[in-house]
PDB file of C-alpha atoms in Angstrom:
ATOM      1  CA  MET A   1     -30.330 -10.069 -57.235  1.00  0.00           C
ATOM      2  CA  ASN A   2     -27.694 -11.434 -59.527  1.00  0.00           C
ATOM      3  CA  ASP A   3     -24.185 -11.435 -58.059  1.00  0.00           C
ATOM      4  CA  GLN A   4     -22.795 -10.551 -61.473  1.00  0.00           C
ATOM      5  CA  THR A   5     -24.829  -7.391 -62.031  1.00  0.00           C
ATOM      6  CA  PHE A   6     -26.002  -5.783 -58.767  1.00  0.00           C
ATOM      7  CA  ILE A   7     -24.544  -2.335 -58.328  1.00  0.00           C
ATOM      8  CA  PRO A   8     -26.242  -0.175 -55.689  1.00  0.00           C
ATOM      9  CA  PRO A   9     -27.602   3.116 -57.074  1.00  0.00           C
ATOM     10  CA  ARG A  10     -25.021   5.317 -55.337  1.00  0.00           C
ATOM     11  CA  LEU A  11     -22.123   3.165 -56.595  1.00  0.00           C
ATOM     12  CA  ALA A  12     -23.631   3.244 -60.103  1.00  0.00           C
ATOM     13  CA  GLU A  13     -23.786   7.071 -59.946  1.00  0.00           C
ATOM     14  CA  ILE A  14     -20.182   7.289 -58.820  1.00  0.00           C
ATOM     15  CA  ALA A  15     -19.025   4.788 -61.465  1.00  0.00           C
ATOM     16  CA  ALA A  16     -20.738   6.850 -64.170  1.00  0.00           C
ATOM     17  CA  GLU A  17     -19.083  10.032 -62.890  1.00  0.00           C
ATOM     18  CA  PHE A  18     -15.641   8.393 -62.988  1.00  0.00           C
ATOM     19  CA  SER A  19     -16.300   6.766 -66.350  1.00  0.00           C
ATOM     20  CA  ALA A  20     -16.962  10.171 -67.925  1.00  0.00           C
ATOM     21  CA  ALA A  21     -13.868  11.736 -66.346  1.00  0.00           C
ATOM     22  CA  SER A  22     -10.422  12.107 -67.887  1.00  0.00           C
ATOM     23  CA  ARG A  23      -7.416  10.431 -66.253  1.00  0.00           C
ATOM     24  CA  GLU A  24      -6.534  13.619 -64.381  1.00  0.00           C
ATOM     25  CA  GLU A  25     -10.143  14.126 -63.298  1.00  0.00           C
ATOM     26  CA  LYS A  26     -10.312  10.555 -61.985  1.00  0.00           C
ATOM     27  CA  LEU A  27      -7.386  11.289 -59.666  1.00  0.00           C
ATOM     28  CA  GLU A  28      -8.969  14.576 -58.595  1.00  0.00           C
ATOM     29  CA  LEU A  29     -12.244  12.771 -57.862  1.00  0.00           C
ATOM     30  CA  LEU A  30     -10.436  10.186 -55.739  1.00  0.00           C
ATOM     31  CA  LEU A  31      -8.811  13.005 -53.772  1.00  0.00           C
ATOM     32  CA  GLU A  32     -12.191  14.689 -53.281  1.00  0.00           C
ATOM     33  CA  PHE A  33     -13.726  11.450 -52.034  1.00  0.00           C
ATOM     34  CA  SER A  34     -10.739  10.897 -49.729  1.00  0.00           C
ATOM     35  CA  GLU A  35     -11.739  14.057 -47.885  1.00  0.00           C
ATOM     36  CA  GLN A  36     -15.261  12.673 -47.391  1.00  0.00           C
ATOM     37  CA  LEU A  37     -14.253   9.600 -45.382  1.00  0.00           C
ATOM     38  CA  PRO A  38     -15.379  10.367 -41.841  1.00  0.00           C
ATOM     39  CA  PRO A  39     -13.151   9.605 -38.874  1.00  0.00           C
ATOM     40  CA  LEU A  40     -13.915   6.533 -36.828  1.00  0.00           C
ATOM     41  CA  PRO A  41     -16.188   7.040 -33.835  1.00  0.00           C
ATOM     42  CA  PRO A  42     -14.145   7.377 -30.605  1.00  0.00           C
ATOM     43  CA  GLU A  43     -14.984   3.847 -29.452  1.00  0.00           C
ATOM     44  CA  LEU A  44     -13.414   2.345 -32.614  1.00  0.00           C
ATOM     45  CA  ARG A  45     -10.283   4.481 -32.879  1.00  0.00           C
ATOM     46  CA  ASP A  46      -8.052   1.881 -31.212  1.00  0.00           C
ATOM     47  CA  HIS A  47      -9.011  -0.516 -34.063  1.00  0.00           C
ATOM     48  CA  ARG A  48     -10.188  -3.154 -31.572  1.00  0.00           C
ATOM     49  CA  GLY A  49     -12.648  -5.338 -33.451  1.00  0.00           C
ATOM     50  CA  LEU A  50     -11.747  -3.908 -36.841  1.00  0.00           C
ATOM     51  CA  GLU A  51     -10.363  -6.175 -39.523  1.00  0.00           C
ATOM     52  CA  GLN A  52      -7.161  -5.122 -41.271  1.00  0.00           C
ATOM     53  CA  VAL A  53      -7.123  -5.422 -45.059  1.00  0.00           C
ATOM     54  CA  HIS A  54      -3.653  -6.918 -45.392  1.00  0.00           C
ATOM     55  CA  GLU A  55      -3.681  -6.790 -49.195  1.00  0.00           C
ATOM     56  CA  CYS A  56      -3.534  -2.988 -49.068  1.00  0.00           C
ATOM     57  CA  MET A  57      -0.117  -1.341 -49.029  1.00  0.00           C
ATOM     58  CA  SER A  58      -1.435   1.183 -46.496  1.00  0.00           C
ATOM     59  CA  PRO A  59      -2.977   0.265 -43.132  1.00  0.00           C
ATOM     60  CA  VAL A  60      -6.700  -0.119 -43.883  1.00  0.00           C
ATOM     61  CA  PHE A  61      -9.192  -1.247 -41.242  1.00  0.00           C
ATOM     62  CA  VAL A  62     -12.895  -2.015 -41.682  1.00  0.00           C
ATOM     63  CA  ILE A  63     -15.817  -3.132 -39.554  1.00  0.00           C
ATOM     64  CA  ALA A  64     -19.482  -3.720 -40.325  1.00  0.00           C
ATOM     65  CA  GLN A  65     -22.235  -3.154 -37.819  1.00  0.00           C
ATOM     66  CA  ARG A  66     -25.856  -4.043 -38.234  1.00  0.00           C
ATOM     67  CA  HIS A  67     -28.494  -1.467 -37.418  1.00  0.00           C
ATOM     68  CA  GLY A  68     -31.834  -3.186 -37.849  1.00  0.00           C
ATOM     69  CA  GLU A  69     -31.792  -4.638 -41.344  1.00  0.00           C
ATOM     70  CA  GLN A  70     -29.080  -2.303 -42.604  1.00  0.00           C
ATOM     71  CA  ILE A  71     -25.297  -2.406 -42.484  1.00  0.00           C
ATOM     72  CA  GLU A  72     -23.126   0.506 -41.522  1.00  0.00           C
ATOM     73  CA  TYR A  73     -19.466   0.265 -42.428  1.00  0.00           C
ATOM     74  CA  TYR A  74     -16.669   2.073 -40.648  1.00  0.00           C
ATOM     75  CA  ILE A  75     -13.375   2.296 -42.496  1.00  0.00           C
ATOM     76  CA  ASP A  76     -10.085   3.792 -41.372  1.00  0.00           C
ATOM     77  CA  VAL A  77      -7.413   4.762 -43.892  1.00  0.00           C
ATOM     78  CA  PRO A  78      -4.620   7.252 -43.151  1.00  0.00           C
ATOM     79  CA  PRO A  79      -4.740  10.594 -44.996  1.00  0.00           C
ATOM     80  CA  GLU A  80      -1.295   9.754 -46.418  1.00  0.00           C
ATOM     81  CA  ALA A  81      -3.006   7.150 -48.650  1.00  0.00           C
ATOM     82  CA  PRO A  82      -5.484   9.312 -50.581  1.00  0.00           C
ATOM     83  CA  THR A  83      -6.270   6.881 -53.411  1.00  0.00           C
ATOM     84  CA  ILE A  84      -7.336   3.974 -51.196  1.00  0.00           C
ATOM     85  CA  ARG A  85      -8.908   6.451 -48.775  1.00  0.00           C
ATOM     86  CA  GLY A  86     -10.956   7.894 -51.650  1.00  0.00           C
ATOM     87  CA  PHE A  87     -12.039   4.454 -52.768  1.00  0.00           C
ATOM     88  CA  ALA A  88     -12.924   3.510 -49.176  1.00  0.00           C
ATOM     89  CA  ALA A  89     -15.147   6.594 -48.999  1.00  0.00           C
ATOM     90  CA  ILE A  90     -16.809   5.553 -52.263  1.00  0.00           C
ATOM     91  CA  LEU A  91     -17.501   2.049 -50.953  1.00  0.00           C
ATOM     92  CA  ARG A  92     -18.787   3.396 -47.659  1.00  0.00           C
ATOM     93  CA  GLN A  93     -21.157   5.804 -49.423  1.00  0.00           C
ATOM     94  CA  GLY A  94     -22.343   3.137 -51.829  1.00  0.00           C
ATOM     95  CA  MET A  95     -22.752   0.255 -49.390  1.00  0.00           C
ATOM     96  CA  ASN A  96     -23.915   1.855 -46.147  1.00  0.00           C
ATOM     97  CA  GLY A  97     -27.611   1.219 -45.689  1.00  0.00           C
ATOM     98  CA  LEU A  98     -27.673  -2.012 -47.678  1.00  0.00           C
ATOM     99  CA  THR A  99     -28.954  -5.228 -46.176  1.00  0.00           C
ATOM    100  CA  PRO A 100     -26.370  -7.985 -45.710  1.00  0.00           C
ATOM    101  CA  GLU A 101     -27.912  -9.821 -48.684  1.00  0.00           C
ATOM    102  CA  GLN A 102     -27.550  -6.762 -50.895  1.00  0.00           C
ATOM    103  CA  ALA A 103     -23.963  -6.175 -49.765  1.00  0.00           C
ATOM    104  CA  LEU A 104     -23.082  -9.766 -50.647  1.00  0.00           C
ATOM    105  CA  ALA A 105     -24.565  -9.308 -54.116  1.00  0.00           C
ATOM    106  CA  VAL A 106     -22.553  -6.182 -54.987  1.00  0.00           C
ATOM    107  CA  SER A 107     -20.651  -6.825 -58.187  1.00  0.00           C
ATOM    108  CA  SER A 108     -17.079  -5.637 -58.516  1.00  0.00           C
ATOM    109  CA  ALA A 109     -17.913  -4.661 -62.119  1.00  0.00           C
ATOM    110  CA  PHE A 110     -18.362  -1.038 -61.059  1.00  0.00           C
ATOM    111  CA  ILE A 111     -14.614  -0.828 -60.366  1.00  0.00           C
ATOM    112  CA  GLN A 112     -13.887  -1.624 -64.015  1.00  0.00           C
ATOM    113  CA  GLN A 113     -16.616   0.808 -65.099  1.00  0.00           C
ATOM    114  CA  MET A 114     -14.909   3.567 -63.116  1.00  0.00           C
ATOM    115  CA  GLY A 115     -11.794   3.189 -65.264  1.00  0.00           C
ATOM    116  CA  LEU A 116      -9.464   3.138 -62.274  1.00  0.00           C
ATOM    117  CA  HIS A 117      -7.139   0.785 -64.169  1.00  0.00           C
ATOM    118  CA  GLN A 118      -6.193   3.888 -66.191  1.00  0.00           C
ATOM    119  CA  VAL A 119      -4.789   5.679 -63.145  1.00  0.00           C
ATOM    120  CA  LEU A 120      -3.911   3.083 -60.501  1.00  0.00           C
ATOM    121  CA  SER A 121      -1.234   0.419 -60.415  1.00  0.00           C
ATOM    122  CA  PRO A 122      -2.257  -3.249 -60.430  1.00  0.00           C
ATOM    123  CA  GLN A 123      -1.129  -3.503 -56.798  1.00  0.00           C
ATOM    124  CA  ARG A 124      -3.469  -0.657 -55.768  1.00  0.00           C
ATOM    125  CA  LEU A 125      -6.298  -2.221 -57.783  1.00  0.00           C
ATOM    126  CA  ASN A 126      -5.740  -5.475 -55.882  1.00  0.00           C
ATOM    127  CA  GLY A 127      -6.011  -3.530 -52.635  1.00  0.00           C
ATOM    128  CA  ILE A 128      -9.302  -1.879 -53.552  1.00  0.00           C
ATOM    129  CA  ASN A 129     -10.739  -5.187 -54.731  1.00  0.00           C
ATOM    130  CA  ALA A 130      -9.621  -6.733 -51.432  1.00  0.00           C
ATOM    131  CA  LEU A 131     -11.421  -4.017 -49.462  1.00  0.00           C
ATOM    132  CA  LEU A 132     -14.670  -4.907 -51.247  1.00  0.00           C
ATOM    133  CA  VAL A 133     -14.074  -8.605 -50.496  1.00  0.00           C
ATOM    134  CA  TYR A 134     -13.519  -7.856 -46.793  1.00  0.00           C
ATOM    135  CA  MET A 135     -16.702  -5.774 -46.678  1.00  0.00           C
ATOM    136  CA  LYS A 136     -18.688  -8.584 -48.283  1.00  0.00           C
ATOM    137  CA  ARG A 137     -17.166 -11.120 -45.884  1.00  0.00           C
ATOM    138  CA  GLN A 138     -18.296  -9.008 -42.947  1.00  0.00           C
ATOM    139  CA  ALA A 139     -21.799  -8.800 -44.454  1.00  0.00           C
ATOM    140  CA  LEU A 140     -21.818 -12.604 -44.628  1.00  0.00           C
ATOM    141  CA  ARG A 141     -20.862 -12.826 -40.962  1.00  0.00           C
ATOM    142  CA  LEU A 142     -23.716 -10.492 -40.067  1.00  0.00           C
ATOM    143  CA  LEU A 143     -26.098 -12.539 -42.188  1.00  0.00           C
ATOM    144  CA  GLU A 144     -25.001 -15.750 -40.509  1.00  0.00           C
ATOM    145  CA  GLY A 145     -25.503 -14.139 -37.122  1.00  0.00           C
ATOM    146  CA  GLU A 146     -21.842 -14.036 -36.182  1.00  0.00           C
ATOM    147  CA  GLN A 147     -20.986 -11.209 -33.898  1.00  0.00           C
ATOM    148  CA  VAL A 148     -19.015  -8.605 -35.777  1.00  0.00           C
ATOM    149  CA  GLU A 149     -17.826  -6.247 -33.044  1.00  0.00           C
ATOM    150  CA  THR A 150     -20.645  -3.932 -32.018  1.00  0.00           C
ATOM    151  CA  ILE A 151     -20.528  -0.716 -30.095  1.00  0.00           C
TER     152      ILE A 151
END
């Protein structure tokens, strides 16, 4: 897998959907995805073991857990931050079930393909890029055998 080109199938589907959408539709899609982000399981709701994405303007927390060869990500974003919440749901849908190696190889090119620069401020774009970086960093920890908080 080439780090410059690997986009998981689900992320590629979502990027294509956003790419074909108008500016207004892109915002509507983000809002729809924001409603799809599941709540944290009860044992993670106190954020113990979750990593805060400090680059985000809103409080965003993420943790990766390994289930066999696959990663499952849990992300918490308040409903008051629907754009980052929507993007978090997109990343979760697109990256859950990947191996750590695949997660590390995910290219950020899909973000550009989505055309989010048309509807989000540079500061928000930095936040969503940071969330992807944090998720990849957690995949690396899992790959290296570091304990990323497990339930």
